[in-house]
Coordinates of C-alpha atoms and ligand atoms in Angstrom, one line a residue:
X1 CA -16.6 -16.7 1.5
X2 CA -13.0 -15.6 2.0
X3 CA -10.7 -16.3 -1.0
X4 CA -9.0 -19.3 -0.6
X5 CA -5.6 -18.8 -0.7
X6 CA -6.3 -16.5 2.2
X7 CA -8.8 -18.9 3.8
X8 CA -6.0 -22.3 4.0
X9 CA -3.9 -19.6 6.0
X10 CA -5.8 -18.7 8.5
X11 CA -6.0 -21.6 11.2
X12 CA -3.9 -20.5 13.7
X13 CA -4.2 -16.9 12.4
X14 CA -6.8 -14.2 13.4
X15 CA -10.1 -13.0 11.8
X16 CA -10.6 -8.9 12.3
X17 CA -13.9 -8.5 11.6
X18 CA -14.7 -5.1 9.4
X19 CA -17.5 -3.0 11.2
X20 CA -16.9 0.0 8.3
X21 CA -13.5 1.6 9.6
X22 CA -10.2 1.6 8.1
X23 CA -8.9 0.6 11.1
X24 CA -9.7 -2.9 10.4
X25 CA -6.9 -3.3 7.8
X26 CA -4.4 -1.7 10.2
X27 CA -5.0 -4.2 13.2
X28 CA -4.4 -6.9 10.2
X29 CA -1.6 -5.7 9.5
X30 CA -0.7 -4.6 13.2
X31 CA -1.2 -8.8 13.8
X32 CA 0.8 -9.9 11.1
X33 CA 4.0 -7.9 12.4
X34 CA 3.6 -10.0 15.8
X35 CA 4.3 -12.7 13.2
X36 CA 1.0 -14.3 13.3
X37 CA -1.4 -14.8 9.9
X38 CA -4.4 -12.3 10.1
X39 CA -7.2 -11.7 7.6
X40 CA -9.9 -9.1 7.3
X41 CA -13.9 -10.5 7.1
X42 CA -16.8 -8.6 6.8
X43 CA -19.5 -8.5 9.4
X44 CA -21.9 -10.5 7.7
X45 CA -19.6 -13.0 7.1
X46 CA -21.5 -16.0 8.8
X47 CA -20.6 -17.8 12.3
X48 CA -20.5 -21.3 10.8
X49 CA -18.0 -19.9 7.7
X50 CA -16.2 -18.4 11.2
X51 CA -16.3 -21.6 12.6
X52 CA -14.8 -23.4 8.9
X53 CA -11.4 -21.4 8.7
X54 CA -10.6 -22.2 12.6
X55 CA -9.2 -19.0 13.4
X56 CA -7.0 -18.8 16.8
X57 CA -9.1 -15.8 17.7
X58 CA -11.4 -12.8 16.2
X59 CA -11.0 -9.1 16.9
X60 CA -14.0 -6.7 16.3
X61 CA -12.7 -3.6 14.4
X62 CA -13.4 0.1 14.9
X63 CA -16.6 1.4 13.2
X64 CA -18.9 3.7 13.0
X65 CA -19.6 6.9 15.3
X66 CA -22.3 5.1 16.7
X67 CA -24.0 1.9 17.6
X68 CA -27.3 3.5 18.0
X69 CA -26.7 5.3 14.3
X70 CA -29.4 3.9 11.6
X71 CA -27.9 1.4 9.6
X72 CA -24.9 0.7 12.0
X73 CA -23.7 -2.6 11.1
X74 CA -24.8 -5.0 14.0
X75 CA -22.7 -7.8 15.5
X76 CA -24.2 -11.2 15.2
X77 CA -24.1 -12.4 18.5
X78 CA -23.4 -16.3 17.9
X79 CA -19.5 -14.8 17.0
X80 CA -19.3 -14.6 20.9
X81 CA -20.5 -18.2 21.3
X82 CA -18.1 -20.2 19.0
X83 CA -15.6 -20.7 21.5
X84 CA -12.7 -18.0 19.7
X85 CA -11.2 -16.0 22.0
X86 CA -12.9 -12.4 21.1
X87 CA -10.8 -8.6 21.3
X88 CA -13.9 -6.1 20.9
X89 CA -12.0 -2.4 19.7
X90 CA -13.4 0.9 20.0
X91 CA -17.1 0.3 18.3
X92 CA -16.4 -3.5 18.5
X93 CA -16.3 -3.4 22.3
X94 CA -19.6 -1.4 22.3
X95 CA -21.1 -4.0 19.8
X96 CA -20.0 -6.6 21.8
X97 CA -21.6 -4.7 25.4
X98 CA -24.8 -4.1 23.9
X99 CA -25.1 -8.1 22.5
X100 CA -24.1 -9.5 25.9
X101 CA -26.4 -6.8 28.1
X102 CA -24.0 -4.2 29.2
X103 CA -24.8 -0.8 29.0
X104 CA -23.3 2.0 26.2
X105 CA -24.3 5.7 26.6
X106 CA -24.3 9.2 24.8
X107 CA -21.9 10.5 26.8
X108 CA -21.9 13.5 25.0
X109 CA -18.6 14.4 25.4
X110 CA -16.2 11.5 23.6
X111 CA -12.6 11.6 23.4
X112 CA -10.4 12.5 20.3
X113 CA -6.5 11.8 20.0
X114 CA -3.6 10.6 22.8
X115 CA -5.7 10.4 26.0
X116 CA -4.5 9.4 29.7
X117 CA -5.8 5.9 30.5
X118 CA -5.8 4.5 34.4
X119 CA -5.4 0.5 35.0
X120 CA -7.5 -0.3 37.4
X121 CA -6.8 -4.3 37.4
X122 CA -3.5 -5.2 36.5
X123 CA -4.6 -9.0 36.7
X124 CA -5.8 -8.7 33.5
X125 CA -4.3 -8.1 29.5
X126 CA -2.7 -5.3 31.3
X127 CA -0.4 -7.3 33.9
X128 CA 2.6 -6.5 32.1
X129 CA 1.7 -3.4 30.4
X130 CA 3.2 0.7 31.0
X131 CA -0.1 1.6 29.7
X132 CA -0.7 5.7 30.8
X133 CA -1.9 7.0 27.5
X134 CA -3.8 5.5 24.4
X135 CA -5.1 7.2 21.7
X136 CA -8.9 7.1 21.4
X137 CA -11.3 8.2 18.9
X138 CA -15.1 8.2 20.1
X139 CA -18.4 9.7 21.5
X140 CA -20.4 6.7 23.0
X141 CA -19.0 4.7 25.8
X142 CA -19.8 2.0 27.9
X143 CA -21.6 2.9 30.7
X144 CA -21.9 -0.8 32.5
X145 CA -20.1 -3.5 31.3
X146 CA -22.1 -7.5 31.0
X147 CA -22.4 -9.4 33.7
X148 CA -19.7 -11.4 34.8
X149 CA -17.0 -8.7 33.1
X150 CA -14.4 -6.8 35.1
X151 CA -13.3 -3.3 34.4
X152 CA -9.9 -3.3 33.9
X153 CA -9.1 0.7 32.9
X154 CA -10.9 3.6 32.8
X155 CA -10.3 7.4 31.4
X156 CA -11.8 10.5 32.1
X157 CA -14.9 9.7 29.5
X158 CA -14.6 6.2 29.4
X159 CA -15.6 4.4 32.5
X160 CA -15.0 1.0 30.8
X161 CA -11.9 1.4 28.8
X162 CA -10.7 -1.8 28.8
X163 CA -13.1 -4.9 30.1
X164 CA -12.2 -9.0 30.3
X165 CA -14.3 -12.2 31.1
X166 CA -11.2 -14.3 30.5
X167 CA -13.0 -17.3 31.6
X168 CA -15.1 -16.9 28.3
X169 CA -12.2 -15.8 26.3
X170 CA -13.6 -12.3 25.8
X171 CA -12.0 -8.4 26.1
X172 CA -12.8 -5.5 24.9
X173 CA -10.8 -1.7 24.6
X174 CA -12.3 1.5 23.8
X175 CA -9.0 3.1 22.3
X176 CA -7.3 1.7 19.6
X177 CA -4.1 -0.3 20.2
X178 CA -3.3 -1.0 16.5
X179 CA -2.9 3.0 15.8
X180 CA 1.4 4.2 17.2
X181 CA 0.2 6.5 19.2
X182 CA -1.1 4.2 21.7
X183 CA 2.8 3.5 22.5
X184 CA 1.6 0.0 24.7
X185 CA -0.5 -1.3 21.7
X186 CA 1.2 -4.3 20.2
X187 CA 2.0 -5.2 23.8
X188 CA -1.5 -5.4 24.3
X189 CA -2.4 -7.6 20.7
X190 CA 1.0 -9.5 21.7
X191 CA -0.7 -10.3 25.1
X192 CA -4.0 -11.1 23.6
X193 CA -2.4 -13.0 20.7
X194 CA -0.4 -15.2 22.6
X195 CA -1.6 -15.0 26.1
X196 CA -5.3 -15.7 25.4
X197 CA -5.1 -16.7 21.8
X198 CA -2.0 -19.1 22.0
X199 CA -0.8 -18.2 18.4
X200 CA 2.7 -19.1 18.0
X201 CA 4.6 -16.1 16.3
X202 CA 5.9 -17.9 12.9
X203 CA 4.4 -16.5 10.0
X204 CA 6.3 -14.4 7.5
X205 CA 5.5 -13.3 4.5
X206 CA 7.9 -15.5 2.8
X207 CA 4.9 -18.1 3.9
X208 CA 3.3 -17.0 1.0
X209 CA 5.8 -18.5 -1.4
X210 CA 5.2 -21.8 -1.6
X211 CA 1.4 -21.8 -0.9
X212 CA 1.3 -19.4 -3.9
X213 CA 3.8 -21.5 -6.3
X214 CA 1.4 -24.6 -5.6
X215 CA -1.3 -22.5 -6.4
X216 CA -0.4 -21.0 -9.3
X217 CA 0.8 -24.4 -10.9
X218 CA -2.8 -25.7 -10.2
X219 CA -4.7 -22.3 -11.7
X220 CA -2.7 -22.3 -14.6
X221 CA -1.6 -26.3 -15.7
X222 CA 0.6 -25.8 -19.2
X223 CA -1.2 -22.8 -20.4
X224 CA 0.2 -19.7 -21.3
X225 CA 0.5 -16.6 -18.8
X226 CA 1.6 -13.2 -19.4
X227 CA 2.4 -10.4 -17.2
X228 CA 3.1 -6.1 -18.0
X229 CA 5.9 -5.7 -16.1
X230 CA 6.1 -1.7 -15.2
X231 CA 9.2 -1.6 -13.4
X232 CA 7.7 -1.4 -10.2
X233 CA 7.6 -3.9 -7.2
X234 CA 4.0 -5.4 -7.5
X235 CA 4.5 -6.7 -10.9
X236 CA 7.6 -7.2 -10.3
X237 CA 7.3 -9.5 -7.7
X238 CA 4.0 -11.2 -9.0
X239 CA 6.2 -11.6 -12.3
X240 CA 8.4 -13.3 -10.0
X241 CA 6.5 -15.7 -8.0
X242 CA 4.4 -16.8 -11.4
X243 CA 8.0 -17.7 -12.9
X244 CA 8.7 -19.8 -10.3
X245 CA 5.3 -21.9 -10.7
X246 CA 5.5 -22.3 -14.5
X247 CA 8.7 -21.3 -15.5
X248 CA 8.8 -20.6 -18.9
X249 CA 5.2 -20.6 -19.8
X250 CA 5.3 -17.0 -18.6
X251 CA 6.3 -14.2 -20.8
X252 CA 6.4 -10.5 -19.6
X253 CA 5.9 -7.7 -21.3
X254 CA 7.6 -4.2 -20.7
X255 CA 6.2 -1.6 -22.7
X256 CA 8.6 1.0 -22.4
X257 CA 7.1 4.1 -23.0
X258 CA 9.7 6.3 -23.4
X259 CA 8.3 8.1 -19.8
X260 CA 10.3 5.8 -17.7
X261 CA 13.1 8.1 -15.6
X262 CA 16.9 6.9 -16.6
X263 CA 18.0 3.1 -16.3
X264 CA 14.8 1.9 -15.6
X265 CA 14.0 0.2 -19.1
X266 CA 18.0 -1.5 -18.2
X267 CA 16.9 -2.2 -14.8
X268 CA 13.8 -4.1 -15.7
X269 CA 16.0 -6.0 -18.9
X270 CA 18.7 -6.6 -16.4
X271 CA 16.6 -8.5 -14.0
X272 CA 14.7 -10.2 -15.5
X273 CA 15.6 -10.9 -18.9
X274 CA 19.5 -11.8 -17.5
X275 CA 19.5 -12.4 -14.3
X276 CA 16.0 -14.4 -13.5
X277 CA 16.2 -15.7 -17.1
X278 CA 12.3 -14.7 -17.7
X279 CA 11.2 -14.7 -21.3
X280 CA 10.6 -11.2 -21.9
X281 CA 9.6 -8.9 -24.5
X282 CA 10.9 -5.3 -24.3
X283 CA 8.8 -3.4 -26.3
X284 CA 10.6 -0.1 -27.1
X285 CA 7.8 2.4 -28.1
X286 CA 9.1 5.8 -27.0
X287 CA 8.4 7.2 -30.4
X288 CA 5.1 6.0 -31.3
X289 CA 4.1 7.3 -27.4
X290 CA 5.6 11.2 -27.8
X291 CA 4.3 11.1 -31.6
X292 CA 0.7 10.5 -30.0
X293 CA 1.1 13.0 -27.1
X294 CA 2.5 15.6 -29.8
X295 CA 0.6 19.2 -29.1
X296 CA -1.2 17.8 -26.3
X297 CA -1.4 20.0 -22.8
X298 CA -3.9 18.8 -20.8
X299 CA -2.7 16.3 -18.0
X300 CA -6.0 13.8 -18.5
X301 CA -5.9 13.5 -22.2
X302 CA -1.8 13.0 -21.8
X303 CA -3.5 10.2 -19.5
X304 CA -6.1 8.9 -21.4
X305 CA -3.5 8.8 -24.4
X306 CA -0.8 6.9 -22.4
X307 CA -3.0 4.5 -21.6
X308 CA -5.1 4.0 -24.6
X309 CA -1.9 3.3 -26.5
X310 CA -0.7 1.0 -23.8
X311 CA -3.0 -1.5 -24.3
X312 CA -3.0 -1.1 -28.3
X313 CA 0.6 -2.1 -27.5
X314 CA -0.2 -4.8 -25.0
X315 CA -2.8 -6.4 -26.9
X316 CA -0.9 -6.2 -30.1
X317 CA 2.4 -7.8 -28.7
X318 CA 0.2 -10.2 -26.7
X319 CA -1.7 -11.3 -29.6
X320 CA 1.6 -12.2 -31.4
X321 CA 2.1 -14.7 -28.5
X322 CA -1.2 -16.4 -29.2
X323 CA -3.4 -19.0 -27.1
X324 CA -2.1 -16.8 -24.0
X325 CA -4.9 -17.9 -21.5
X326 CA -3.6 -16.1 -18.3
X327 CA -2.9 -12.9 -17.3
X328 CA -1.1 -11.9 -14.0
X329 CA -1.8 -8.9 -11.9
X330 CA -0.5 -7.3 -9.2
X331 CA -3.4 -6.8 -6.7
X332 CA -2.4 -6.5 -3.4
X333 CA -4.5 -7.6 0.1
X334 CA -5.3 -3.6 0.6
X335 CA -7.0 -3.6 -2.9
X336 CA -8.4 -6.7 -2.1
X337 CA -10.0 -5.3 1.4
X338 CA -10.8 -1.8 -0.5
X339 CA -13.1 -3.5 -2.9
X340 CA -15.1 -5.0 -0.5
X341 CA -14.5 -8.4 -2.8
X342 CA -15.5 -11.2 -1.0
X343 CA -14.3 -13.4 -3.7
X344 CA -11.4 -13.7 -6.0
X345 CA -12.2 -10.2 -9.0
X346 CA -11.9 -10.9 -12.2
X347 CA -10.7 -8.8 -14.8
X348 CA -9.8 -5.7 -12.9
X349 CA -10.8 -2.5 -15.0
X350 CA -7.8 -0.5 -13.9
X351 CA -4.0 -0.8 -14.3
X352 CA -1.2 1.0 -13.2
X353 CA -0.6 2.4 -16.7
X354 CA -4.4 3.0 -18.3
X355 CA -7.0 0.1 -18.2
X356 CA -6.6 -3.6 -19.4
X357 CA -9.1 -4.2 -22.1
X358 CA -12.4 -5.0 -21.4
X359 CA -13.1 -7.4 -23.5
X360 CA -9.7 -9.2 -23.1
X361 CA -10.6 -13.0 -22.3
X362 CA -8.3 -13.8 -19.8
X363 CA -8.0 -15.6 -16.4
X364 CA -6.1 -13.5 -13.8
X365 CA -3.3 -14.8 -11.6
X366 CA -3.4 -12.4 -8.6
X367 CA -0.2 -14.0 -6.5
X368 CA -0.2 -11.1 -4.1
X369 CA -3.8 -11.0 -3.1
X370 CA -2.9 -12.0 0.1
X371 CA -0.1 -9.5 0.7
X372 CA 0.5 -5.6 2.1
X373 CA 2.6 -4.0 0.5
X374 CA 5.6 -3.6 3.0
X375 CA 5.4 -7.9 3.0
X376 CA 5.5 -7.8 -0.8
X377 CA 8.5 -6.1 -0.6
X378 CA 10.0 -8.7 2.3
X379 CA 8.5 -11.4 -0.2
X380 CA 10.9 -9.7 -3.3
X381 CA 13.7 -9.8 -1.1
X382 CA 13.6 -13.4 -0.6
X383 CA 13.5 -13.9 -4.4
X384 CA 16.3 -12.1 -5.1
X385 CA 14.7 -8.9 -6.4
X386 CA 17.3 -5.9 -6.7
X387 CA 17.5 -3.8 -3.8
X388 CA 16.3 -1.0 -6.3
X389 CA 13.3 -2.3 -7.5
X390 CA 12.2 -3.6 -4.3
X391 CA 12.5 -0.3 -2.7
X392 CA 11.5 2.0 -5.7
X393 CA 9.1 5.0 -4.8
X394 CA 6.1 5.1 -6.5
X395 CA 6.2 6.1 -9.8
X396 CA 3.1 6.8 -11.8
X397 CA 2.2 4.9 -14.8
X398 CA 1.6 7.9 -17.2
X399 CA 5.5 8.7 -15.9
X400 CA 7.4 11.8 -16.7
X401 CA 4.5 12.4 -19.3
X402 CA 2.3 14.3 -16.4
X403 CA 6.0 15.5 -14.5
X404 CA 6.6 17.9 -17.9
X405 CA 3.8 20.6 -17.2
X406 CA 3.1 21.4 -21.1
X407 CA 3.7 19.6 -24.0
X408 CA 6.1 16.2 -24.3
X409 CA 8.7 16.7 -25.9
X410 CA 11.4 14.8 -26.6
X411 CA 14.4 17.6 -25.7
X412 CA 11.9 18.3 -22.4
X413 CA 12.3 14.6 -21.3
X414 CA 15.6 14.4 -21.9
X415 CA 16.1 17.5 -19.7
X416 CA 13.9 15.9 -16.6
X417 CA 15.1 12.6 -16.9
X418 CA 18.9 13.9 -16.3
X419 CA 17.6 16.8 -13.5
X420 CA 15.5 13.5 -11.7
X421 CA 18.9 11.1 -12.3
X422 CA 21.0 14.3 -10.2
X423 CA 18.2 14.2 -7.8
X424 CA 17.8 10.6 -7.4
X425 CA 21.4 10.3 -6.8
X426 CA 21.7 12.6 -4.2
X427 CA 18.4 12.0 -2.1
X428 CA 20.0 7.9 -2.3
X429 CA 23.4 9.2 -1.5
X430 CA 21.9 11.4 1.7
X431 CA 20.6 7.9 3.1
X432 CA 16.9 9.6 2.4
X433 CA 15.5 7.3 -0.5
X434 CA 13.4 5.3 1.9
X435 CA 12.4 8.0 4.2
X436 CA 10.5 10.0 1.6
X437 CA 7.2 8.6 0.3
X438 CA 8.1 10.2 -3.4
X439 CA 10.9 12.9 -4.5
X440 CA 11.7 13.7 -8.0
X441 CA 12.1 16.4 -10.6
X442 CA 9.4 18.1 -12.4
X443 CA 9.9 20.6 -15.2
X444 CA 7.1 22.9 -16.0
X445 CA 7.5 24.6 -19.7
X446 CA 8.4 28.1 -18.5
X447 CA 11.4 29.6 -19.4
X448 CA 13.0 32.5 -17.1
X449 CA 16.4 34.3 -17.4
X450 CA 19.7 33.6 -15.8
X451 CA 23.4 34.1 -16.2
X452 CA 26.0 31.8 -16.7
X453 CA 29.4 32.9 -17.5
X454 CA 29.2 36.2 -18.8
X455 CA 26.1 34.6 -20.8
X456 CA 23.1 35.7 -20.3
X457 CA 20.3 32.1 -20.2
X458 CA 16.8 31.7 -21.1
X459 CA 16.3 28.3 -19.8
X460 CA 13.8 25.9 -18.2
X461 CA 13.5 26.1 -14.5
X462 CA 13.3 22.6 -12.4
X463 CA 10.9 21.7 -9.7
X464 CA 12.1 19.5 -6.3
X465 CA 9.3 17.7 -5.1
X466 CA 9.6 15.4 -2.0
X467 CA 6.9 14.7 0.0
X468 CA 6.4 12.1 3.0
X469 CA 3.9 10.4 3.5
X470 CA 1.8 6.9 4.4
X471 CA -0.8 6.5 1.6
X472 CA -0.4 9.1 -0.3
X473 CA -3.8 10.3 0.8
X474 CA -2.2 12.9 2.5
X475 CA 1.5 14.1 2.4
X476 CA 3.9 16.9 3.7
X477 CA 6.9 18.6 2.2
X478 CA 9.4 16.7 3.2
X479 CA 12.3 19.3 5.2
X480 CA 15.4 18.5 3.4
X481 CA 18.9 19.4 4.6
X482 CA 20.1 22.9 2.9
X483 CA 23.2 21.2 2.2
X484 CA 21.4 18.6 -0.2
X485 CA 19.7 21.1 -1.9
X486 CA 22.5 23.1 -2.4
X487 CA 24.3 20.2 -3.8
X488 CA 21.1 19.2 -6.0
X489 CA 20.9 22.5 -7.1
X490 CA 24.7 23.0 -8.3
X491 CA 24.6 19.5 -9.7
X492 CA 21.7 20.1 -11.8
X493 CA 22.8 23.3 -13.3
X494 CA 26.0 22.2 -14.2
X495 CA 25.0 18.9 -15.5
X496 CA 21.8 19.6 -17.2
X497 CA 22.2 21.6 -19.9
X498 CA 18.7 23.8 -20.9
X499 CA 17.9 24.5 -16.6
X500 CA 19.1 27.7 -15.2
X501 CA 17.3 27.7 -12.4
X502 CA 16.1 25.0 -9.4
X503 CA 13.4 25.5 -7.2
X504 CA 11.9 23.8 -4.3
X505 CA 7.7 23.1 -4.1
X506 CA 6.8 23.3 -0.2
X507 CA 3.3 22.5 -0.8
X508 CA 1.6 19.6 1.6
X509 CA -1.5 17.6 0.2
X510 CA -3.7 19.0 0.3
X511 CA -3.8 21.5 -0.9
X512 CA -1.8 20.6 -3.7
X513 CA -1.2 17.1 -4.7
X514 CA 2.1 14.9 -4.7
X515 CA 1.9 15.3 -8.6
X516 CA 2.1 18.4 -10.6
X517 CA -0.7 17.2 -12.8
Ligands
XMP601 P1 -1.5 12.9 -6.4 O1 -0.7 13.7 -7.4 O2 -3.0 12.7 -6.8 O3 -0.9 11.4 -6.4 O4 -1.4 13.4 -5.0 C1 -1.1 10.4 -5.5 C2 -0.3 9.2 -5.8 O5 -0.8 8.7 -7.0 C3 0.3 8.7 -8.0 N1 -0.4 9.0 -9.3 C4 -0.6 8.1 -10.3 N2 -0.3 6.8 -10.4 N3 -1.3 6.8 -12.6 C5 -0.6 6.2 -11.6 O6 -0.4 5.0 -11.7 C6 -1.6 8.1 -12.5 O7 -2.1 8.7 -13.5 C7 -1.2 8.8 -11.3 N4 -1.4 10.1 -10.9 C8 -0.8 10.2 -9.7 C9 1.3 9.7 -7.5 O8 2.6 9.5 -8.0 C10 1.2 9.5 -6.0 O9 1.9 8.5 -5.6

C-alpha cells in the first residue's frame, strides 16, 4: 500500500500510475504545480486499494518501448471501470487501447523529439488549447481507437494522438504533456484536472506542515529523536518540521568536519542553535578528520574515511545522549519513488556524509517523504529557514575533502575555502547563484610559476567549476560573463595568498563529472 502520510492526502488529488518510465514522477510533479495533490503508484497496485484513497482522477504514465515487448507491464483493466476519470500518456494510452479493443501497430517509423500535432476536434481537452507541436517519444501507435472514442489530434505517425470518450471519463495522448517542450502541456493536465477531474487547485506544499507535525507527534510520543544536520536544506528542513512536533525532545547534531566551505559551521549554529532555539550539539572535529585523511590520495578512500569517521562521531556523540529512540532523515518523495518502496524504508543504508550504522536501533522519522525537492524548499521558506540555506547548491558530504585533488591538508583547505568564498560571492553578487546547478572552486595540488611584483611565484593554481544542470545526471558548463571571471580571477589572486593562477574547467558531464573526484 501507499505510505500513509501520502495516502490521507490523496482524495481529491491524482494517482499517476508507474508503467517503468521516469516520466511518471515528472507528471507528479507536473500535477502538483497546477496546485493539486498527486502521488505516484505502481502498476500492480490493486483496483480496490485505487478505489480506498478516492483519487479525483488516475493518469497512466509513459513506459516502455513497447506494449507487445516481453514482460511489458500490463494494465489491469478494472482501473478503467472504477468510475476515475482516466488520462492514458504515451504507453499509457496504448495500454489503455489495447484493454478496451482498439487497435496499436508497429508503425515502424515512431517519432522522437518536438513534433507538429493537428487538432482535429476542438470539442474536446483541446477546446481551448494553441496546441501545434508536442514533443513525442515513441514507435508503436494507435492504429484504431475503442469503440465509442473520438480522435481528437493526429501527427504525421500517429493517427490517434489524442483520443476522448468523455462520457466515460476517459482520454488518452501519445506525446507527453508533462515534458516543457510540449509548450501547451499543463494547459492540457489543467483542462483534464479541472475540467474532467474537478480538482480544485489548493494544495501547497506548506499542506504538508501540519499533517506532518500531527504525525510526527504520534510516531514519536516523549521519546527522544535526533537528527545530523549537514547544513543542507533536507536536513535542514526535516530538522525543522521534527522541532516543531516535539520541541525539545529533538537534539541535532552537526559534525563539522572541518570540509565545510566558510560560514557554513556559523550558518548552521546561527539558525538553529540561536535563532530556532534547537538543542544542538556542534561537534567540532576538523582535526581528528585531516589527522585521519593525512597521506591519503585516492578520492574513495578520502570517502570511505570521511564517512567511516562520521558515524564513529555520530554514534559516539549520540550515545552520550542515551535512550535516543528516533532518528530523522531527510528522504525526499523522488527517493521514495526511486526505491520502488511501497512502504515506509527503514534504516536507510546511505547518508549524505557515509552510511548510518547498520546495526544502529533506531526508528526513522522521514518528514519529507512526501515532498520534491523544489516544495521542500517552498516548505523551509514557510518555516523561516534562511534564504541561504534554503537555496544552497549542492554540496557533497565528503566536502572540500574530494575538491583538493591530492592530499588534505590543512594550509590547502584554507586556500580553497577563501578562493570558493571569492567565488561564491561573486556568482551571488552576478544574480547567478540559483541559475547554476553547482559552481565552486577546486584546487588540484600542482604548483606552476607566475609573477607577481617583480617576484617570481610558484603557487597553487585554482579551478572554476559551474555547471547547470537538472539532476545532476547530466550537466553543461555553464557560459559565464567574461566580466565575472575577470573579476573572480583578480579577486582570487589578490586575496588568496598561495594561487597564482585561475582557470576555468569547460567540461559537460559526461564526459567528465560535476566533481573533480
Ligand atoms: P559527479 O561528480 O558524480 O556528482 O558528477 C554528481 C552530484 O553528486 C554530488 N556528489 C556527492 N554527494 N557525496 C555526496 O553527498 C559524495 O561523495 C559525492 N560525490 C559527488 C556532486 O556534488 C554532484 O551534485
Amino acid at each position: 500500500m501507499l505510505d500513509p502520510a501520502l495516502a490521507s492526502a490523496v482524495p481529491g488529488g491524482v494517482l499517476v500510475v508507474d508503467f517503468g518510465a521516469q516520466y511518471a514522477q515528472l507528471i507528479a510533479r507536473r500535477i502538483r504545480e497546477c496546485r493539486v495533490f498527486s502521488a505516484v503508484v505502481p502498476h500492480d497496485i490493486t483496483p480496490e486499494e485505487i478505489a480506498a484513497l478516492h483519487p479525483s482522477g488516475l493518469v497512466l504514465s509513459g513506459g516502455p518501448a513497447s506494449v507487445y515487448e516481453p514482460g511489458a507491464p500490463a494494465l489491469n483493466p478494472a482501473f478503467l471501470e472504477l468510475g476515475v476519470p482516466v488520462l492514458g500518456i504515451c504507453y499509457g494510452l496504448q495500454a489503455m487501447t489495447l484493454a478496451l479493443g482498439g487497435e496499436v501497430a508497429r508503425t515502424g517509423a515512431g517519432e522522437f523529439g518536438k513534433t507538429p500535432i493537428e487538432v482535429t476536434n476542438r470539442e474536446s481537452l483541446f477546446r481551448e488549447l494553441d496546441a501545434e507541436v508536442c514533443w513525442m517519444s515513441h514507435r508503436d501507435a494507435v492504429s484504431r481507437a475503442p469503440e465509442g472514442f473520438t480522435v481528437t489530434a493526429r501527427s504525421t505517425d500517429a493517427p490517434v494522438a489524442a483520443m476522448e470518450h468523455p462520457g466515460k471519463g476517459m482520454y488518452g495522448v501519445q506525446f507527453h504533456p508533462e515534458v516543457v517542450h510540449t509548450p501547451f502541456g499543463t494547459d492540457l493536465l489543467k483542462a483534464f484536472l479541472f475540467d474532467v477531474c474537478d480538482c480544485t487547485p489548493t494544495w501547497t506544499p506548506v499542506h504538508v506542515i501540519e499533517d506532518q507535525v500531527a504525525r510526527i507527534r504520534a510516531q514519536v510520543g516523549d521519546e527522544r529523536v535526533i537528527c545530523a544536520l549537514s547544513g543542507g536544506v533536507d536536513s535542514a528542513v526535516a530538522a525543522l518540521l521534527v522541532h516543531r512536533a516535539v520541541g525539545d525532545k529533538l537534539t541535532c547534531i552537526f559534525v563539522d568536519h572541518g570540509m565545510l566551505r566558510h560560514g557554513e559551521g556559523d550558518q548552521v549554529e546561527e539558525a538553529f542553535g540561536e535563532h530556532f532555539h534547537v538543542p544542538l550539539v556542534h561537534v567540532r572535529a576538523q582535526e581528528h578528520f585531516l589527522s585521519h585523511l593525512a597521506g591519503v590520495t585516492d578520492p574513495e578512500e578520502k570517502r570511505k574515511i570521511i564517512g567511516r569517521e562520521f558515524i564513529r562521531t555520530f554514534e559516539s556523540e549520540s550515545a552520550k545522549l542515551g535512550g535516543v529512540r528516533y532518528l530523522v532523515q531527510g528522504t525526499l518523495y523522488s527517493d521514495v519513488i526511486e526505491s520502488g518502496s511501497r512502504t515506509a524504508a527503514k534504516i536507510k543504508s546511505h547518508h549524505n556524509v557515509g552510511g548510518l550504522p547498520e546495526d544502529m536501533t533506531v526508528e526513522l522519522v522521514e518528514p519529507l517523504r512526501q515532498l520534491f525537492k523544489d516544495e521542500v524548499r517552498v516548505v523551509g521558506e514557510e518555516l523561516g529557514l534562511p534564504e541561504r540555506m534554503v537555496w544552497r547548491q549542492p554540496f557533497p558530504g565528503p566536502g572540500l575533502a574530494i575538491r583538493i585533488i591530492g592530499e588534505v591538508t590543512a594550509e590547502r583547505l584554507e586556500i580553497l575555502r577563501s578562493a570558493d568564498f571569492v567565488l561564491q560571492e561573486e556568482i551571488r553578487r552576478a544574480g547567478l547563484y540559483r541559475e547554476l546547478w553547482q559552481s565552486f572552486a577546486v584546487l588540484p595540488a600542482v604548483k606552476s610559476v607566475g609573477v607577481q611584483g617583480d617576484e617570481r611565484t610558484y603557487a597553487y593554481p585554482i579551478v572554476i567549476r559551474a555547471v547547470t544542470s537538472d539532476d545532476a545526471m547530466t550537466a553543461d558548463w555553464a557560459r559565464l560573463p567574461y566580466d565575472l571571471l575577470e573579476r573572480i580571477s583578480n579577486r582570487i589572486i589578490n586575496e588568496v595568498p598561495g594561487v597564482n593562477r585561475v582557470v576555468l574547467d569547460i567540461t559537460s558531464k559526461p564526459p567528465g563529472t560535476i566533481e573533480w573526484e
